[in-house]
Amino acid sequence: MAFIPVLALVATPQASLIAEKLAAVHQKLSGGVLVSDAQVNVVPTRVRLAPGVCTLVMPNQQIAEVRSTGIRFYDQIFNQVAAVKAQKSIKVPDAAPDVAQIHREILSWLLDSSQRNSFFADIKKDQHWQAKPGKLELVDPIKKVRSEVLYDSAYRVTEIRAFVNNKVLTDWKYQYVDASKINSIPSDARVVAGLPQRPALPQKSNPNAVVLSQKMWRSMSRLENRTVIQSNSEGEFRFTLKPGNMTEKGPKGSWTATNTSLTITPNKGAAKSLKGKTGKYLDMLHTSGVDPSPLAWYFLNRRVPFLDLFDQCQNLELEGSISIGGKSTSILKLTRQAARIRLYVEEKSGDLMMMSSDSLDARGNVINSSRLKISYQ
């Protein structure tokens, strides 16, 4: 005669009823949810559920907005948004976990109806599940396995835990918050064809140096309606960026770029008005004898200013702080194979106040140096 565990003989209709209530609530769930893994020290993924749209605010400072017609991706650091149209209708919110950077499995349970419904169906079928105050519990004394599903007074699942030999195997957490606390994609985000790739910083970088680097990238991505004054060995440049318009006055002349037209006014020679693709503006300026500033060069190439300095960075560190123009400024030191770069970043705003670059030979000796001073109006 086979041995039958005592738990298998105890019917638990209460557990089945609770699982049914949980399934019904989650089928119509809306609002904001913070999704996290209690075993990993990572910022939660923020989810906002609304009819026809699911928004994920991810720990890497990106937002994904999923609709049946497509997905919009927004980078909070660069304030840029890119859209991907769907070739066929997307199921919302079920497809949202596919775009998540982390917490994908935990999000799938919350958002994918087929996975979630299968989970609750298994609970209703398996009589090992027991109803206890505020939770459902399954215990297998032979395998020493225990599973728990915790829920609140509104029958929303708040935690799913699994134990083996009393050691936590998984611990998923769901915290329900007001939807207004979940960020949206700003209406003024710059629309781009694709989001810029962030540099892969060295793994052993000082965490404060990484945060300051991201703060500087954020500032460099938000220069619209500001005039930036740059001074280097060539002279002074006054660069102004506005929506759909760039103007600059430099030591060899001035220029204005608007949509697909470029007007150049050199200090020597006649003014020129040209039309064409923006990718050719640099060649047009050089042909006219007018050199753009370092900052303008990046914008003319549709790139985030100075982001490329961090590419292939071998070492990133903080090298103290100084006061520039009465503002507390930290020094970011970047070491690359043939260069050593120092970025003087205003701590509060992330504005780049000055930068210096040393070119190095094979032995690490300085063979050339340059400096750029920056101020803002």
Tab-separated table of C-alpha atoms in Angstrom:
chain	number	residue	atom	x	y	z
A	1	MET	CA	0.000	0.000	0.000
A	2	ALA	CA	1.485	3.320	-1.051
A	3	PHE	CA	2.031	6.039	1.532
A	4	ILE	CA	-0.170	9.110	0.955
A	5	PRO	CA	0.958	12.383	2.601
A	6	VAL	CA	-1.540	13.745	5.102
A	7	LEU	CA	-1.652	17.107	3.306
A	8	ALA	CA	-2.927	15.446	0.136
A	9	LEU	CA	-5.976	14.179	2.041
A	10	VAL	CA	-7.030	17.607	3.295
A	11	ALA	CA	-9.299	19.456	0.897
A	12	THR	CA	-8.783	23.255	0.831
A	13	PRO	CA	-11.740	24.909	-0.887
A	14	GLN	CA	-10.882	28.191	0.870
A	15	ALA	CA	-7.514	28.373	-0.920
A	16	SER	CA	-9.251	27.783	-4.254
A	17	LEU	CA	-11.762	30.547	-3.572
A	18	ILE	CA	-9.007	33.008	-2.633
A	19	ALA	CA	-7.015	32.112	-5.756
A	20	GLU	CA	-10.133	32.828	-7.807
A	21	LYS	CA	-10.524	36.257	-6.173
A	22	LEU	CA	-6.848	37.069	-6.731
A	23	ALA	CA	-7.126	36.091	-10.400
A	24	ALA	CA	-10.228	38.260	-10.892
A	25	VAL	CA	-8.606	41.331	-9.313
A	26	HIS	CA	-5.404	41.015	-11.351
A	27	GLN	CA	-7.339	40.522	-14.564
A	28	LYS	CA	-8.681	44.090	-14.190
A	29	LEU	CA	-5.698	45.616	-12.385
A	30	SER	CA	-4.899	49.296	-13.075
A	31	GLY	CA	-2.789	52.030	-11.492
A	32	GLY	CA	0.844	51.999	-10.401
A	33	VAL	CA	2.965	49.069	-9.224
A	34	LEU	CA	6.557	48.910	-7.985
A	35	VAL	CA	8.043	45.550	-9.001
A	36	SER	CA	11.190	44.345	-7.253
A	37	ASP	CA	13.246	41.328	-6.242
A	38	ALA	CA	13.848	41.261	-2.492
A	39	GLN	CA	17.067	39.284	-3.015
A	40	VAL	CA	18.681	41.881	-5.274
A	41	ASN	CA	19.571	45.433	-4.305
A	42	VAL	CA	18.180	47.061	-7.441
A	43	VAL	CA	15.790	50.003	-7.825
A	44	PRO	CA	12.265	48.665	-8.542
A	45	THR	CA	10.784	48.745	-12.017
A	46	ARG	CA	7.816	51.117	-11.951
A	47	VAL	CA	4.727	50.042	-13.857
A	48	ARG	CA	1.670	52.078	-14.798
A	49	LEU	CA	-1.340	50.197	-16.114
A	50	ALA	CA	-4.072	52.043	-17.996
A	51	PRO	CA	-6.532	51.022	-20.723
A	52	GLY	CA	-4.566	50.284	-23.901
A	53	VAL	CA	-1.173	51.332	-22.553
A	54	CYS	CA	1.482	49.961	-20.201
A	55	THR	CA	4.396	52.121	-19.080
A	56	LEU	CA	7.607	50.709	-17.616
A	57	VAL	CA	9.995	53.078	-15.818
A	58	MET	CA	13.159	51.001	-15.592
A	59	PRO	CA	16.123	51.201	-13.183
A	60	ASN	CA	18.492	52.130	-16.030
A	61	GLN	CA	16.657	55.476	-16.381
A	62	GLN	CA	14.757	54.481	-19.498
A	63	ILE	CA	10.991	54.477	-19.990
A	64	ALA	CA	9.119	52.161	-22.344
A	65	GLU	CA	5.541	52.959	-23.320
A	66	VAL	CA	3.808	49.943	-24.873
A	67	ARG	CA	0.675	50.294	-27.010
A	68	SER	CA	-0.981	47.965	-29.501
A	69	THR	CA	0.400	50.039	-32.406
A	70	GLY	CA	3.998	50.224	-31.219
A	71	ILE	CA	6.489	51.045	-28.486
A	72	ARG	CA	8.129	54.338	-27.546
A	73	PHE	CA	11.495	54.272	-25.780
A	74	TYR	CA	12.644	57.278	-23.769
A	75	ASP	CA	16.064	57.910	-22.234
A	76	GLN	CA	15.745	60.011	-19.078
A	77	ILE	CA	19.412	61.013	-19.186
A	78	PHE	CA	19.421	62.298	-22.776
A	79	ASN	CA	15.767	63.475	-22.888
A	80	GLN	CA	15.332	61.707	-26.227
A	81	VAL	CA	12.520	59.453	-27.438
A	82	ALA	CA	12.455	56.918	-30.276
A	83	ALA	CA	9.421	55.052	-31.595
A	84	VAL	CA	9.153	51.550	-33.040
A	85	LYS	CA	5.987	50.786	-35.011
A	86	ALA	CA	4.525	47.315	-34.628
A	87	GLN	CA	4.287	45.108	-37.721
A	88	LYS	CA	1.304	43.429	-36.109
A	89	SER	CA	-0.903	44.357	-33.171
A	90	ILE	CA	0.801	44.110	-29.778
A	91	LYS	CA	-1.083	42.593	-26.865
A	92	VAL	CA	-1.095	45.057	-23.967
A	93	PRO	CA	0.066	44.747	-21.228
A	94	ASP	CA	1.130	41.150	-21.933
A	95	ALA	CA	4.007	42.125	-24.240
A	96	ALA	CA	5.469	44.774	-21.916
A	97	PRO	CA	7.919	42.427	-20.079
A	98	ASP	CA	9.679	41.743	-23.382
A	99	VAL	CA	11.169	45.253	-23.371
A	100	ALA	CA	12.224	45.231	-19.712
A	101	GLN	CA	15.936	45.358	-18.873
A	102	ILE	CA	15.583	43.495	-15.570
A	103	HIS	CA	12.754	42.040	-13.421
A	104	ARG	CA	11.483	40.411	-16.624
A	105	GLU	CA	10.273	37.188	-14.973
A	106	ILE	CA	8.592	39.071	-12.128
A	107	LEU	CA	6.943	41.452	-14.587
A	108	SER	CA	5.749	38.559	-16.724
A	109	TRP	CA	3.810	37.134	-13.802
A	110	LEU	CA	2.133	40.509	-13.209
A	111	LEU	CA	1.449	41.522	-16.827
A	112	ASP	CA	1.204	38.373	-18.952
A	113	SER	CA	-2.362	37.098	-18.499
A	114	SER	CA	-1.608	33.579	-19.751
A	115	GLN	CA	1.228	33.056	-17.259
A	116	ARG	CA	-0.728	34.557	-14.388
A	117	ASN	CA	-3.929	32.644	-15.134
A	118	SER	CA	-1.981	29.387	-15.387
A	119	PHE	CA	-0.432	30.129	-11.982
A	120	PHE	CA	-3.815	30.631	-10.317
A	121	ALA	CA	-5.295	27.612	-12.106
A	122	ASP	CA	-2.545	25.421	-10.661
A	123	ILE	CA	-3.325	26.697	-7.154
A	124	LYS	CA	-7.014	25.862	-7.536
A	125	LYS	CA	-6.196	22.324	-8.727
A	126	ASP	CA	-3.521	21.490	-6.158
A	127	GLN	CA	-5.031	20.664	-2.756
A	128	HIS	CA	-1.658	21.099	-1.070
A	129	TRP	CA	-2.324	24.854	-1.001
A	130	GLN	CA	-3.644	26.096	2.349
A	131	ALA	CA	-5.366	29.381	3.189
A	132	LYS	CA	-3.838	31.326	6.073
A	133	PRO	CA	-4.376	34.947	7.201
A	134	GLY	CA	-3.215	37.188	4.318
A	135	LYS	CA	-1.550	34.419	2.348
A	136	LEU	CA	-1.774	31.097	0.538
A	137	GLU	CA	0.823	28.507	1.481
A	138	LEU	CA	1.994	25.236	-0.021
A	139	VAL	CA	4.212	22.893	2.023
A	140	ASP	CA	5.870	19.702	0.863
A	141	PRO	CA	7.486	18.200	4.000
A	142	ILE	CA	9.190	15.430	2.026
A	143	LYS	CA	10.987	17.717	-0.452
A	144	LYS	CA	11.265	20.440	2.222
A	145	VAL	CA	9.762	22.966	-0.167
A	146	ARG	CA	7.450	25.823	0.806
A	147	SER	CA	5.732	28.401	-1.403
A	148	GLU	CA	3.805	31.469	-0.257
A	149	VAL	CA	1.538	33.969	-2.017
A	150	LEU	CA	0.870	37.046	0.119
A	151	TYR	CA	-1.955	39.485	-0.663
A	152	ASP	CA	-3.542	42.648	0.734
A	153	SER	CA	-7.119	43.445	1.766
A	154	ALA	CA	-7.982	44.286	-1.879
A	155	TYR	CA	-6.820	40.800	-2.991
A	156	ARG	CA	-3.769	42.157	-4.802
A	157	VAL	CA	-0.700	39.931	-4.629
A	158	THR	CA	2.053	41.694	-2.683
A	159	GLU	CA	4.701	38.981	-2.562
A	160	ILE	CA	5.497	35.542	-3.997
A	161	ARG	CA	8.085	33.516	-2.113
A	162	ALA	CA	9.617	30.072	-2.488
A	163	PHE	CA	11.792	28.282	0.079
A	164	VAL	CA	13.952	25.164	-0.120
A	165	ASN	CA	15.271	23.811	3.192
A	166	ASN	CA	14.087	27.074	4.763
A	167	LYS	CA	16.364	29.059	2.436
A	168	VAL	CA	14.778	31.691	0.215
A	169	LEU	CA	14.849	30.631	-3.420
A	170	THR	CA	12.769	33.476	-4.882
A	171	ASP	CA	11.148	36.533	-3.346
A	172	TRP	CA	9.130	38.740	-5.684
A	173	LYS	CA	7.547	41.928	-4.338
A	174	TYR	CA	4.698	44.059	-5.678
A	175	GLN	CA	3.912	47.431	-4.089
A	176	TYR	CA	0.808	49.297	-5.268
A	177	VAL	CA	1.088	53.083	-5.536
A	178	ASP	CA	-0.759	55.999	-7.052
A	179	ALA	CA	-0.326	56.033	-10.847
A	180	SER	CA	0.710	59.715	-10.675
A	181	LYS	CA	3.955	58.606	-9.004
A	182	ILE	CA	4.995	56.757	-12.168
A	183	ASN	CA	6.890	58.995	-14.625
A	184	SER	CA	5.582	59.605	-18.123
A	185	ILE	CA	7.520	60.371	-21.297
A	186	PRO	CA	7.785	64.194	-21.374
A	187	SER	CA	6.005	65.941	-24.226
A	188	ASP	CA	9.120	68.038	-24.942
A	189	ALA	CA	11.419	65.021	-25.387
A	190	ARG	CA	13.564	65.313	-28.509
A	191	VAL	CA	12.363	62.850	-31.146
A	192	VAL	CA	15.224	60.810	-32.649
A	193	ALA	CA	15.512	57.838	-34.980
A	194	GLY	CA	17.211	55.767	-32.276
A	195	LEU	CA	18.417	56.338	-28.736
A	196	PRO	CA	22.160	56.987	-28.317
A	197	GLN	CA	24.207	54.124	-26.964
A	198	ARG	CA	25.538	54.844	-23.493
A	199	PRO	CA	29.259	54.261	-22.991
A	200	ALA	CA	30.274	51.073	-21.191
A	201	LEU	CA	32.122	52.482	-18.198
A	202	PRO	CA	34.807	50.412	-16.436
A	203	GLN	CA	33.235	48.030	-13.912
A	204	LYS	CA	35.444	49.231	-11.061
A	205	SER	CA	34.611	52.905	-11.582
A	206	ASN	CA	33.926	54.997	-8.500
A	207	PRO	CA	30.101	55.048	-8.088
A	208	ASN	CA	30.151	58.804	-7.434
A	209	ALA	CA	32.144	59.295	-10.630
A	210	VAL	CA	29.522	57.323	-12.580
A	211	VAL	CA	26.687	59.418	-11.110
A	212	LEU	CA	28.515	62.660	-11.937
A	213	SER	CA	29.201	61.418	-15.483
A	214	GLN	CA	25.501	60.736	-16.016
A	215	LYS	CA	24.653	64.152	-14.561
A	216	MET	CA	26.997	65.756	-17.105
A	217	TRP	CA	25.436	63.744	-19.977
A	218	ARG	CA	22.030	64.945	-18.790
A	219	SER	CA	23.164	68.591	-18.831
A	220	MET	CA	24.760	68.287	-22.285
A	221	SER	CA	21.474	66.848	-23.612
A	222	ARG	CA	19.433	69.796	-22.347
A	223	LEU	CA	21.124	72.868	-23.794
A	224	GLU	CA	18.139	74.163	-25.744
A	225	ASN	CA	17.394	77.866	-25.181
A	226	ARG	CA	20.841	78.398	-23.641
A	227	THR	CA	23.861	80.262	-24.991
A	228	VAL	CA	27.138	78.465	-24.366
A	229	ILE	CA	30.371	80.453	-24.476
A	230	GLN	CA	33.445	78.355	-25.298
A	231	SER	CA	37.050	79.547	-25.221
A	232	ASN	CA	40.056	77.637	-26.514
A	233	SER	CA	43.294	78.329	-28.387
A	234	GLU	CA	41.327	79.391	-31.492
A	235	GLY	CA	39.342	82.096	-29.654
A	236	GLU	CA	35.815	82.511	-28.310
A	237	PHE	CA	32.641	80.885	-29.652
A	238	ARG	CA	29.058	81.824	-28.696
A	239	PHE	CA	26.748	78.930	-29.503
A	240	THR	CA	22.960	79.133	-29.063
A	241	LEU	CA	20.662	76.139	-29.472
A	242	LYS	CA	16.914	76.483	-29.944
A	243	PRO	CA	14.297	74.020	-31.207
A	244	GLY	CA	15.029	73.583	-34.920
A	245	ASN	CA	17.688	76.306	-34.895
A	246	MET	CA	21.413	76.635	-34.149
A	247	THR	CA	23.457	79.830	-34.288
A	248	GLU	CA	27.083	80.512	-33.550
A	249	LYS	CA	29.493	83.422	-33.640
A	250	GLY	CA	33.165	82.466	-33.676
A	251	PRO	CA	36.587	83.972	-34.346
A	252	LYS	CA	36.273	83.440	-38.131
A	253	GLY	CA	32.630	84.374	-38.618
A	254	SER	CA	29.082	83.346	-37.754
A	255	TRP	CA	26.494	80.885	-39.046
A	256	THR	CA	22.875	79.858	-38.564
A	257	ALA	CA	21.403	76.438	-39.283
A	258	THR	CA	17.612	76.128	-39.583
A	259	ASN	CA	16.054	72.831	-40.657
A	260	THR	CA	17.639	72.222	-44.101
A	261	SER	CA	19.200	75.649	-44.674
A	262	LEU	CA	22.542	77.052	-43.600
A	263	THR	CA	23.549	80.717	-43.666
A	264	ILE	CA	27.267	81.479	-43.289
A	265	THR	CA	28.701	84.932	-42.681
A	266	PRO	CA	32.522	84.746	-42.665
A	267	ASN	CA	34.624	87.638	-41.389
A	268	LYS	CA	36.344	87.671	-44.781
A	269	GLY	CA	34.293	87.237	-47.915
A	270	ALA	CA	30.614	87.314	-48.823
A	271	ALA	CA	27.803	85.656	-46.926
A	272	LYS	CA	26.431	82.377	-48.244
A	273	SER	CA	23.011	80.741	-47.974
A	274	LEU	CA	22.971	77.046	-48.701
A	275	LYS	CA	20.443	74.242	-48.626
A	276	GLY	CA	21.072	70.549	-48.199
A	277	LYS	CA	21.268	67.684	-45.779
A	278	THR	CA	22.507	68.574	-42.305
A	279	GLY	CA	25.230	65.942	-42.652
A	280	LYS	CA	26.948	68.234	-45.162
A	281	TYR	CA	26.903	71.366	-42.984
A	282	LEU	CA	30.390	70.744	-41.606
A	283	ASP	CA	31.880	70.536	-45.100
A	284	MET	CA	30.028	73.727	-46.083
A	285	LEU	CA	31.424	75.585	-43.062
A	286	HIS	CA	34.982	74.421	-43.654
A	287	THR	CA	34.754	75.375	-47.342
A	288	SER	CA	33.712	78.875	-46.269
A	289	GLY	CA	36.620	79.138	-43.835
A	290	VAL	CA	34.425	79.103	-40.704
A	291	ASP	CA	35.194	76.440	-38.093
A	292	PRO	CA	32.415	75.362	-35.695
A	293	SER	CA	33.057	75.144	-31.966
A	294	PRO	CA	33.631	71.766	-30.274
A	295	LEU	CA	30.049	71.834	-28.950
A	296	ALA	CA	28.534	72.779	-32.321
A	297	TRP	CA	30.470	69.960	-33.998
A	298	TYR	CA	28.541	67.415	-31.908
A	299	PHE	CA	25.131	68.951	-32.577
A	300	LEU	CA	25.823	69.214	-36.310
A	301	ASN	CA	26.596	65.496	-36.240
A	302	ARG	CA	23.420	64.796	-34.204
A	303	ARG	CA	25.437	63.465	-31.286
A	304	VAL	CA	25.394	64.074	-27.537
A	305	PRO	CA	28.276	66.468	-26.750
A	306	PHE	CA	31.403	64.827	-25.338
A	307	LEU	CA	29.711	61.450	-24.838
A	308	ASP	CA	32.317	59.788	-27.058
A	309	LEU	CA	35.078	60.769	-24.610
A	310	PHE	CA	33.815	57.988	-22.340
A	311	ASP	CA	34.033	55.307	-25.049
A	312	GLN	CA	36.872	52.820	-24.461
A	313	CYS	CA	37.613	54.553	-21.175
A	314	GLN	CA	40.100	52.415	-19.231
A	315	ASN	CA	39.739	54.252	-15.944
A	316	LEU	CA	37.192	56.721	-14.535
A	317	GLU	CA	37.767	58.445	-11.219
A	318	LEU	CA	37.138	61.592	-9.213
A	319	GLU	CA	40.188	63.804	-8.742
A	320	GLY	CA	39.066	66.280	-6.100
A	321	SER	CA	37.093	69.498	-6.557
A	322	ILE	CA	37.727	73.198	-7.127
A	323	SER	CA	35.674	76.385	-7.364
A	324	ILE	CA	35.048	77.840	-10.825
A	325	GLY	CA	33.140	81.132	-10.952
A	326	GLY	CA	32.055	80.614	-7.347
A	327	LYS	CA	30.558	77.187	-8.145
A	328	SER	CA	31.700	73.929	-6.575
A	329	THR	CA	33.149	71.818	-9.378
A	330	SER	CA	34.297	68.188	-9.276
A	331	ILE	CA	37.016	66.871	-11.549
A	332	LEU	CA	36.303	63.723	-13.546
A	333	LYS	CA	39.484	62.066	-14.773
A	334	LEU	CA	39.214	59.741	-17.778
A	335	THR	CA	42.157	57.642	-18.876
A	336	ARG	CA	42.207	56.219	-22.403
A	337	GLN	CA	44.926	54.420	-24.311
A	338	ALA	CA	46.485	57.556	-25.813
A	339	ALA	CA	44.815	60.347	-23.847
A	340	ARG	CA	44.145	61.659	-20.374
A	341	ILE	CA	41.053	63.861	-20.062
A	342	ARG	CA	39.842	65.960	-17.151
A	343	LEU	CA	36.243	67.206	-17.073
A	344	TYR	CA	35.365	69.930	-14.573
A	345	VAL	CA	31.698	69.382	-13.781
A	346	GLU	CA	29.546	71.695	-11.669
A	347	GLU	CA	28.228	69.428	-8.910
A	348	LYS	CA	24.712	70.852	-8.592
A	349	SER	CA	23.672	71.223	-12.256
A	350	GLY	CA	26.030	68.845	-14.034
A	351	ASP	CA	27.174	71.677	-16.331
A	352	LEU	CA	30.604	71.160	-17.871
A	353	MET	CA	32.682	74.204	-16.879
A	354	MET	CA	36.050	73.283	-18.350
A	355	MET	CA	37.901	70.372	-19.907
A	356	SER	CA	41.527	69.598	-20.578
A	357	SER	CA	43.041	66.858	-22.694
A	358	ASP	CA	46.579	65.487	-22.777
A	359	SER	CA	47.725	63.342	-25.684
A	360	LEU	CA	50.139	60.631	-24.578
A	361	ASP	CA	52.860	58.706	-26.380
A	362	ALA	CA	53.471	54.966	-25.998
A	363	ARG	CA	55.393	55.568	-22.759
A	364	GLY	CA	52.672	57.735	-21.244
A	365	ASN	CA	54.492	61.029	-21.752
A	366	VAL	CA	52.430	64.117	-22.621
A	367	ILE	CA	53.062	65.200	-26.212
A	368	ASN	CA	50.191	67.678	-26.670
A	369	SER	CA	47.660	69.448	-24.451
A	370	SER	CA	44.490	71.448	-25.016
A	371	ARG	CA	41.976	73.252	-22.838
A	372	LEU	CA	38.394	74.413	-23.308
A	373	LYS	CA	36.639	76.826	-20.934
A	374	ILE	CA	32.834	76.955	-20.896
A	375	SER	CA	30.247	79.318	-19.428
A	376	TYR	CA	26.470	79.584	-19.851
A	377	GLN	CA	23.882	82.326	-20.364
